[in-house]
PDB file of C-alpha atoms in Angstrom:
ATOM      1  CA  LYS E  76       7.529   2.611  -2.512  1.00  0.00           C
ATOM      2  CA  GLN E  77       5.018   3.146  -0.207  1.00  0.00           C
ATOM      3  CA  GLU E  78       2.593   5.603  -1.027  1.00  0.00           C
ATOM      4  CA  VAL E  79      -1.403   6.935   1.028  1.00  0.00           C
ATOM      5  CA  THR E  80      -3.901   8.156  -0.469  1.00  0.00           C
ATOM      6  CA  GLN E  81      -6.784  10.133   1.427  1.00  0.00           C
ATOM      7  CA  ILE E  82     -10.144  10.681   0.292  1.00  0.00           C
ATOM      8  CA  PRO E  83     -12.124  12.621  -0.112  1.00  0.00           C
ATOM      9  CA  ALA E  84      -9.953  15.156   0.161  1.00  0.00           C
ATOM     10  CA  ALA E  85     -12.266  17.638   1.519  1.00  0.00           C
ATOM     11  CA  LEU E  86     -15.754  17.333   3.460  1.00  0.00           C
ATOM     12  CA  SER E  87     -17.844  19.358   5.131  1.00  0.00           C
ATOM     13  CA  VAL E  88     -21.065  18.134   7.211  1.00  0.00           C
ATOM     14  CA  PRO E  89     -23.610  19.666   9.352  1.00  0.00           C
ATOM     15  CA  GLU E  90     -23.735  19.679  13.151  1.00  0.00           C
ATOM     16  CA  GLY E  91     -23.972  15.966  14.330  1.00  0.00           C
ATOM     17  CA  GLU E  92     -23.440  13.720  11.700  1.00  0.00           C
ATOM     18  CA  ASN E  93     -21.175  11.438  11.837  1.00  0.00           C
ATOM     19  CA  LEU E  94     -18.334  10.987   9.447  1.00  0.00           C
ATOM     20  CA  VAL E  95     -15.655   8.538   8.122  1.00  0.00           C
ATOM     21  CA  LEU E  96     -12.623   8.862   6.809  1.00  0.00           C
ATOM     22  CA  ASN E  97     -10.812   7.066   4.365  1.00  0.00           C
ATOM     23  CA  CYS E  98      -6.862   6.315   4.148  1.00  0.00           C
ATOM     24  CA  SER E  99      -5.741   3.993   2.132  1.00  0.00           C
ATOM     25  CA  PHE E 100      -1.583   2.328   2.033  1.00  0.00           C
ATOM     26  CA  THR E 101      -0.273   0.877  -1.295  1.00  0.00           C
ATOM     27  CA  ASP E 102       2.244  -1.755   1.260  1.00  0.00           C
ATOM     28  CA  SER E 103       0.798  -3.469   3.619  1.00  0.00           C
ATOM     29  CA  ALA E 104       4.128  -4.159   5.132  1.00  0.00           C
ATOM     30  CA  ILE E 105       3.712  -1.592   8.152  1.00  0.00           C
ATOM     31  CA  TYR E 106       4.585  -1.109  11.279  1.00  0.00           C
ATOM     32  CA  ASN E 107       1.575   1.197  12.114  1.00  0.00           C
ATOM     33  CA  LEU E 108      -0.615   3.957  11.610  1.00  0.00           C
ATOM     34  CA  GLN E 109      -1.254   6.654  12.612  1.00  0.00           C
ATOM     35  CA  TRP E 110      -4.310   9.914  12.404  1.00  0.00           C
ATOM     36  CA  PHE E 111      -3.607  12.926  13.243  1.00  0.00           C
ATOM     37  CA  ARG E 112      -5.541  16.705  13.248  1.00  0.00           C
ATOM     38  CA  GLN E 113      -3.490  19.863  12.180  1.00  0.00           C
ATOM     39  CA  ASP E 114      -5.487  23.545  12.567  1.00  0.00           C
ATOM     40  CA  PRO E 115      -4.790  25.787   9.953  1.00  0.00           C
ATOM     41  CA  GLY E 116      -1.080  27.089  10.684  1.00  0.00           C
ATOM     42  CA  LYS E 117      -0.031  24.351  13.461  1.00  0.00           C
ATOM     43  CA  GLY E 118       1.654  21.792  14.246  1.00  0.00           C
ATOM     44  CA  LEU E 119       0.166  18.059  14.404  1.00  0.00           C
ATOM     45  CA  THR E 120      -2.098  16.308  17.219  1.00  0.00           C
ATOM     46  CA  SER E 121      -1.471  12.001  17.503  1.00  0.00           C
ATOM     47  CA  LEU E 122      -5.210  11.205  18.089  1.00  0.00           C
ATOM     48  CA  LEU E 123      -4.887   7.490  17.226  1.00  0.00           C
ATOM     49  CA  LEU E 124      -2.302   5.066  16.448  1.00  0.00           C
ATOM     50  CA  ILE E 125      -3.013   1.459  15.587  1.00  0.00           C
ATOM     51  CA  GLN E 126      -0.376  -0.414  15.715  1.00  0.00           C
ATOM     52  CA  SER E 127       0.000  -3.219  13.132  1.00  0.00           C
ATOM     53  CA  SER E 128      -1.739  -6.000  15.056  1.00  0.00           C
ATOM     54  CA  GLN E 129      -4.102  -3.973  16.265  1.00  0.00           C
ATOM     55  CA  ARG E 130      -7.136  -3.698  14.001  1.00  0.00           C
ATOM     56  CA  GLU E 131      -9.110  -0.204  15.695  1.00  0.00           C
ATOM     57  CA  GLN E 132      -8.381   1.926  17.889  1.00  0.00           C
ATOM     58  CA  THR E 133     -10.475   4.297  20.692  1.00  0.00           C
ATOM     59  CA  SER E 134     -10.485   7.264  21.848  1.00  0.00           C
ATOM     60  CA  GLY E 135     -13.978   9.129  23.193  1.00  0.00           C
ATOM     61  CA  ARG E 136     -16.285  10.078  19.293  1.00  0.00           C
ATOM     62  CA  LEU E 137     -13.315   8.963  17.879  1.00  0.00           C
ATOM     63  CA  ASN E 138     -12.699   5.069  16.307  1.00  0.00           C
ATOM     64  CA  ALA E 139     -10.411   4.223  13.714  1.00  0.00           C
ATOM     65  CA  SER E 140      -9.876   0.980  11.909  1.00  0.00           C
ATOM     66  CA  LEU E 141      -7.401  -0.691  10.379  1.00  0.00           C
ATOM     67  CA  ASP E 142      -7.226  -2.872   7.436  1.00  0.00           C
ATOM     68  CA  LYS E 143      -3.462  -3.746   6.752  1.00  0.00           C
ATOM     69  CA  SER E 144      -4.274  -6.309   3.924  1.00  0.00           C
ATOM     70  CA  SER E 145      -6.352  -4.622   2.046  1.00  0.00           C
ATOM     71  CA  GLY E 146      -4.567  -1.570   2.896  1.00  0.00           C
ATOM     72  CA  ARG E 147      -7.128   0.817   4.468  1.00  0.00           C
ATOM     73  CA  SER E 148      -8.049   2.222   7.566  1.00  0.00           C
ATOM     74  CA  THR E 149     -10.960   4.753   8.498  1.00  0.00           C
ATOM     75  CA  LEU E 150     -11.245   7.206  10.720  1.00  0.00           C
ATOM     76  CA  TYR E 151     -14.767   7.650  11.975  1.00  0.00           C
ATOM     77  CA  ILE E 152     -15.975  10.750  14.021  1.00  0.00           C
ATOM     78  CA  ALA E 153     -18.996  10.658  16.000  1.00  0.00           C
ATOM     79  CA  ALA E 154     -21.589  13.825  16.471  1.00  0.00           C
ATOM     80  CA  SER E 155     -19.263  15.591  14.612  1.00  0.00           C
ATOM     81  CA  GLN E 156     -18.965  19.745  16.148  1.00  0.00           C
ATOM     82  CA  PRO E 157     -17.350  22.442  14.949  1.00  0.00           C
ATOM     83  CA  GLY E 158     -14.345  22.358  17.064  1.00  0.00           C
ATOM     84  CA  ASP E 159     -13.679  18.503  14.492  1.00  0.00           C
ATOM     85  CA  SER E 160     -12.490  21.335  11.922  1.00  0.00           C
ATOM     86  CA  ALA E 161      -9.872  20.717  11.452  1.00  0.00           C
ATOM     87  CA  THR E 162      -7.478  19.089   8.699  1.00  0.00           C
ATOM     88  CA  TYR E 163      -6.824  15.179   9.170  1.00  0.00           C
ATOM     89  CA  LEU E 164      -3.609  13.212   8.272  1.00  0.00           C
ATOM     90  CA  CYS E 165      -2.963   9.673   8.450  1.00  0.00           C
ATOM     91  CA  ALA E 166       0.389   8.080   8.221  1.00  0.00           C
ATOM     92  CA  VAL E 167       2.120   4.627   7.851  1.00  0.00           C
ATOM     93  CA  ILE E 168       5.825   3.882   8.948  1.00  0.00           C
ATOM     94  CA  PRO E 169       6.397   1.271   6.134  1.00  0.00           C
ATOM     95  CA  GLN E 170       8.548  -1.676   7.881  1.00  0.00           C
ATOM     96  CA  TYR E 171      11.272  -1.510   4.833  1.00  0.00           C
ATOM     97  CA  ASN E 172      12.837   1.594   6.596  1.00  0.00           C
ATOM     98  CA  GLN E 173      14.102   0.556  10.167  1.00  0.00           C
ATOM     99  CA  GLY E 174      14.752   4.671  10.905  1.00  0.00           C
ATOM    100  CA  GLY E 175      10.462   4.967  11.461  1.00  0.00           C
ATOM    101  CA  LYS E 176      10.062   7.544   8.922  1.00  0.00           C
ATOM    102  CA  LEU E 177       6.208   8.365   8.518  1.00  0.00           C
ATOM    103  CA  ILE E 178       5.376   8.755   5.065  1.00  0.00           C
ATOM    104  CA  PHE E 179       1.849  10.511   4.926  1.00  0.00           C
ATOM    105  CA  GLY E 180      -1.572  11.361   2.693  1.00  0.00           C
ATOM    106  CA  GLN E 181      -2.670  14.296   1.660  1.00  0.00           C
ATOM    107  CA  GLY E 182      -5.256  15.115   4.336  1.00  0.00           C
ATOM    108  CA  THR E 183      -8.798  15.509   4.573  1.00  0.00           C
ATOM    109  CA  GLU E 184      -9.877  18.884   5.528  1.00  0.00           C
ATOM    110  CA  LEU E 185     -12.828  19.177   7.636  1.00  0.00           C
ATOM    111  CA  SER E 186     -15.158  21.571   7.915  1.00  0.00           C
ATOM    112  CA  VAL E 187     -18.627  21.049  10.256  1.00  0.00           C
ATOM    113  CA  LYS E 188     -20.885  23.937   9.349  1.00  0.00           C
ATOM    114  CA  PRO E 189     -22.638  24.717  13.123  1.00  0.00           C
TER     115      PRO E 189
ATOM    116  CA  GLY L 221       1.403  12.502  25.119  1.00  0.00           C
ATOM    117  CA  ALA L 222       4.823  13.400  24.726  1.00  0.00           C
ATOM    118  CA  VAL L 223       6.112  17.183  24.333  1.00  0.00           C
ATOM    119  CA  VAL L 224       7.379  18.659  20.990  1.00  0.00           C
ATOM    120  CA  SER L 225       8.203  22.074  22.163  1.00  0.00           C
ATOM    121  CA  GLN L 226       9.524  23.605  18.755  1.00  0.00           C
ATOM    122  CA  HIS L 227      10.878  27.100  18.858  1.00  0.00           C
ATOM    123  CA  PRO L 228       9.985  29.968  16.712  1.00  0.00           C
ATOM    124  CA  SER L 229       7.342  29.664  16.294  1.00  0.00           C
ATOM    125  CA  TRP L 230       7.878  32.380  13.330  1.00  0.00           C
ATOM    126  CA  VAL L 231      10.361  33.514  11.981  1.00  0.00           C
ATOM    127  CA  ILE L 232      11.101  36.675   8.918  1.00  0.00           C
ATOM    128  CA  CYS L 233      14.523  36.841   7.165  1.00  0.00           C
ATOM    129  CA  LYS L 234      16.322  38.489   5.261  1.00  0.00           C
ATOM    130  CA  SER L 235      16.985  36.785   2.033  1.00  0.00           C
ATOM    131  CA  GLY L 236      20.971  35.792   2.082  1.00  0.00           C
ATOM    132  CA  THR L 237      20.534  35.306   6.347  1.00  0.00           C
ATOM    133  CA  SER L 238      20.670  32.414   7.670  1.00  0.00           C
ATOM    134  CA  VAL L 239      17.736  30.669  10.661  1.00  0.00           C
ATOM    135  CA  LYS L 240      18.070  28.023  12.883  1.00  0.00           C
ATOM    136  CA  ILE L 241      15.178  26.343  13.990  1.00  0.00           C
ATOM    137  CA  GLU L 242      15.354  24.190  17.162  1.00  0.00           C
ATOM    138  CA  CYS L 243      12.923  20.829  17.871  1.00  0.00           C
ATOM    139  CA  ARG L 244      13.168  19.753  21.534  1.00  0.00           C
ATOM    140  CA  SER L 245      11.427  17.341  23.111  1.00  0.00           C
ATOM    141  CA  LEU L 246      10.382  18.236  26.865  1.00  0.00           C
ATOM    142  CA  ASP L 247       9.614  14.333  28.765  1.00  0.00           C
ATOM    143  CA  PHE L 248      11.582  11.935  26.888  1.00  0.00           C
ATOM    144  CA  GLN L 249      14.686  11.117  25.437  1.00  0.00           C
ATOM    145  CA  ALA L 250      13.981  11.147  21.351  1.00  0.00           C
ATOM    146  CA  THR L 251      16.570   8.587  19.234  1.00  0.00           C
ATOM    147  CA  THR L 252      15.611   9.971  16.277  1.00  0.00           C
ATOM    148  CA  MET L 253      14.118  13.207  15.392  1.00  0.00           C
ATOM    149  CA  PHE L 254      12.331  13.853  12.160  1.00  0.00           C
ATOM    150  CA  TRP L 255      12.551  16.891   9.362  1.00  0.00           C
ATOM    151  CA  TYR L 256       8.860  18.368   7.581  1.00  0.00           C
ATOM    152  CA  ARG L 257       8.547  20.761   5.276  1.00  0.00           C
ATOM    153  CA  GLN L 258       4.734  21.345   4.384  1.00  0.00           C
ATOM    154  CA  PHE L 259       3.692  23.820   1.673  1.00  0.00           C
ATOM    155  CA  PRO L 260      -0.510  26.233   1.757  1.00  0.00           C
ATOM    156  CA  LYS L 261      -2.534  23.462   1.126  1.00  0.00           C
ATOM    157  CA  GLN L 262       0.423  20.019   0.872  1.00  0.00           C
ATOM    158  CA  SER L 263       0.683  17.825   3.058  1.00  0.00           C
ATOM    159  CA  LEU L 264       4.066  17.310   4.973  1.00  0.00           C
ATOM    160  CA  MET L 265       7.450  16.314   2.869  1.00  0.00           C
ATOM    161  CA  LEU L 266      10.020  14.709   4.960  1.00  0.00           C
ATOM    162  CA  MET L 267      13.318  16.374   4.221  1.00  0.00           C
ATOM    163  CA  ALA L 268      15.212  14.020   7.159  1.00  0.00           C
ATOM    164  CA  THR L 269      15.665  11.799   9.909  1.00  0.00           C
ATOM    165  CA  SER L 270      18.406  12.340  12.424  1.00  0.00           C
ATOM    166  CA  ASN L 271      20.006  10.389  15.210  1.00  0.00           C
ATOM    167  CA  GLU L 272      21.273  11.381  18.249  1.00  0.00           C
ATOM    168  CA  GLY L 273      25.543  11.846  17.950  1.00  0.00           C
ATOM    169  CA  SER L 274      25.171  10.919  14.053  1.00  0.00           C
ATOM    170  CA  LYS L 275      24.576  12.538  10.458  1.00  0.00           C
ATOM    171  CA  ALA L 276      21.484  13.515   9.533  1.00  0.00           C
ATOM    172  CA  THR L 277      19.838  10.622   6.578  1.00  0.00           C
ATOM    173  CA  TYR L 278      18.102  12.910   3.566  1.00  0.00           C
ATOM    174  CA  GLU L 279      16.055  12.406   1.606  1.00  0.00           C
ATOM    175  CA  GLN L 280      16.133  12.680  -2.240  1.00  0.00           C
ATOM    176  CA  GLY L 281      16.035  16.330  -3.377  1.00  0.00           C
ATOM    177  CA  VAL L 282      16.609  17.784  -0.300  1.00  0.00           C
ATOM    178  CA  GLU L 283      20.375  20.019  -0.324  1.00  0.00           C
ATOM    179  CA  LYS L 284      21.860  19.105   2.471  1.00  0.00           C
ATOM    180  CA  ASP L 285      24.454  22.027   2.568  1.00  0.00           C
ATOM    181  CA  LYS L 286      21.362  24.199   2.539  1.00  0.00           C
ATOM    182  CA  PHE L 287      19.296  22.508   5.365  1.00  0.00           C
ATOM    183  CA  LEU L 288      22.098  21.538   7.823  1.00  0.00           C
ATOM    184  CA  ILE L 289      20.525  19.247  10.693  1.00  0.00           C
ATOM    185  CA  ASN L 290      22.116  18.619  14.020  1.00  0.00           C
ATOM    186  CA  HIS L 291      21.130  16.318  16.543  1.00  0.00           C
ATOM    187  CA  ALA L 292      23.506  16.461  19.350  1.00  0.00           C
ATOM    188  CA  SER L 293      21.822  15.415  22.303  1.00  0.00           C
ATOM    189  CA  LEU L 294      18.518  13.487  22.614  1.00  0.00           C
ATOM    190  CA  THR L 295      16.690  16.497  23.387  1.00  0.00           C
ATOM    191  CA  LEU L 296      17.410  18.563  21.009  1.00  0.00           C
ATOM    192  CA  SER L 297      17.923  18.802  16.488  1.00  0.00           C
ATOM    193  CA  THR L 298      18.587  22.398  14.908  1.00  0.00           C
ATOM    194  CA  LEU L 299      17.580  22.548  11.446  1.00  0.00           C
ATOM    195  CA  THR L 300      19.446  25.732   9.422  1.00  0.00           C
ATOM    196  CA  VAL L 301      18.618  27.421   6.574  1.00  0.00           C
ATOM    197  CA  THR L 302      21.732  28.211   4.890  1.00  0.00           C
ATOM    198  CA  SER L 303      21.403  31.151   2.979  1.00  0.00           C
ATOM    199  CA  ALA L 304      17.730  31.458   2.616  1.00  0.00           C
ATOM    200  CA  HIS L 305      15.781  32.271  -0.345  1.00  0.00           C
ATOM    201  CA  PRO L 306      12.070  33.050  -0.622  1.00  0.00           C
ATOM    202  CA  GLU L 307      12.041  29.944  -2.181  1.00  0.00           C
ATOM    203  CA  ASP L 308      12.541  28.051   0.907  1.00  0.00           C
ATOM    204  CA  SER L 309       9.764  30.378   2.478  1.00  0.00           C
ATOM    205  CA  SER L 310       7.903  26.922   3.968  1.00  0.00           C
ATOM    206  CA  PHE L 311       6.479  25.505   7.026  1.00  0.00           C
ATOM    207  CA  TYR L 312       8.915  23.290   8.546  1.00  0.00           C
ATOM    208  CA  ILE L 313       7.819  20.655  11.312  1.00  0.00           C
ATOM    209  CA  CYS L 314      10.156  18.772  13.567  1.00  0.00           C
ATOM    210  CA  SER L 315       8.865  15.681  15.047  1.00  0.00           C
ATOM    211  CA  ALA L 316      10.479  12.655  17.487  1.00  0.00           C
ATOM    212  CA  LYS L 317      10.152   9.789  19.364  1.00  0.00           C
ATOM    213  CA  GLN L 318      11.758   7.254  21.418  1.00  0.00           C
ATOM    214  CA  GLY L 319      13.088   3.521  20.766  1.00  0.00           C
ATOM    215  CA  SER L 320      12.640   1.578  17.695  1.00  0.00           C
ATOM    216  CA  ALA L 321      11.204   1.603  14.348  1.00  0.00           C
ATOM    217  CA  ASN L 322       7.422   1.841  15.603  1.00  0.00           C
ATOM    218  CA  THR L 323       6.800   3.318  18.584  1.00  0.00           C
ATOM    219  CA  GLU L 324       4.762   7.275  18.198  1.00  0.00           C
ATOM    220  CA  ALA L 325       6.072  10.004  17.162  1.00  0.00           C
ATOM    221  CA  PHE L 326       5.101  13.696  18.552  1.00  0.00           C
ATOM    222  CA  PHE L 327       5.254  16.602  16.818  1.00  0.00           C
ATOM    223  CA  GLY L 328       5.907  20.344  17.296  1.00  0.00           C
ATOM    224  CA  GLN L 329       4.407  23.247  16.738  1.00  0.00           C
ATOM    225  CA  GLY L 330       5.878  24.190  13.470  1.00  0.00           C
ATOM    226  CA  THR L 331       7.844  26.969  12.516  1.00  0.00           C
ATOM    227  CA  ARG L 332       6.569  29.470   9.654  1.00  0.00           C
ATOM    228  CA  LEU L 333       9.607  31.226   8.064  1.00  0.00           C
ATOM    229  CA  THR L 334       9.327  33.563   5.703  1.00  0.00           C
ATOM    230  CA  VAL L 335      12.357  35.394   3.791  1.00  0.00           C
ATOM    231  CA  VAL L 336      12.039  38.791   2.274  1.00  0.00           C
TER     232      VAL L 336
END
């Protein structure tokens, strides 16, 4: 059974810092991995999608990497801003499930202080 | 990205009544829709997967008679919480995707249900 873990559970940094959020998964047989952002009381916004054949994806100040063999992904946020404060969730689609359901980690709650 | 609209964004209902939540894909045909439940400070828990025109597949422990899911068209899925109780109060989020298992999933803005 696929399990997804995110470390740390919470992170507080001063504005301007570069930071890394970690995600690990137990079964490397995945279709893809997605990183999401969730603001309090809101739905999820998709940030980056990495297919299993890819190593990384970039969007603006965000860079996500995927090492499928070791079951790890990182989300790198450059020059953090207070507006980046949110909960970041990673999720994988395991290949054993043909329905394409996402298995989520518990999230990392990020706070960027001005 | 594609847009998924969820309605209502919040609802308060009395114990024993039923509540319907709608999830619409606005600019694509959603062959598969997912319903999640989220408790405060916790991650998303998948409740069920639905494919257009088929019965929903429920996750273990989710009562299919309590959480009725209908996916009658390629752009609309509904979740009905029947005979709601205070313990059903939660944040419900839908997700939709088009095509095969490895395509990107898009999420609605969520519905905050409070049962009093």
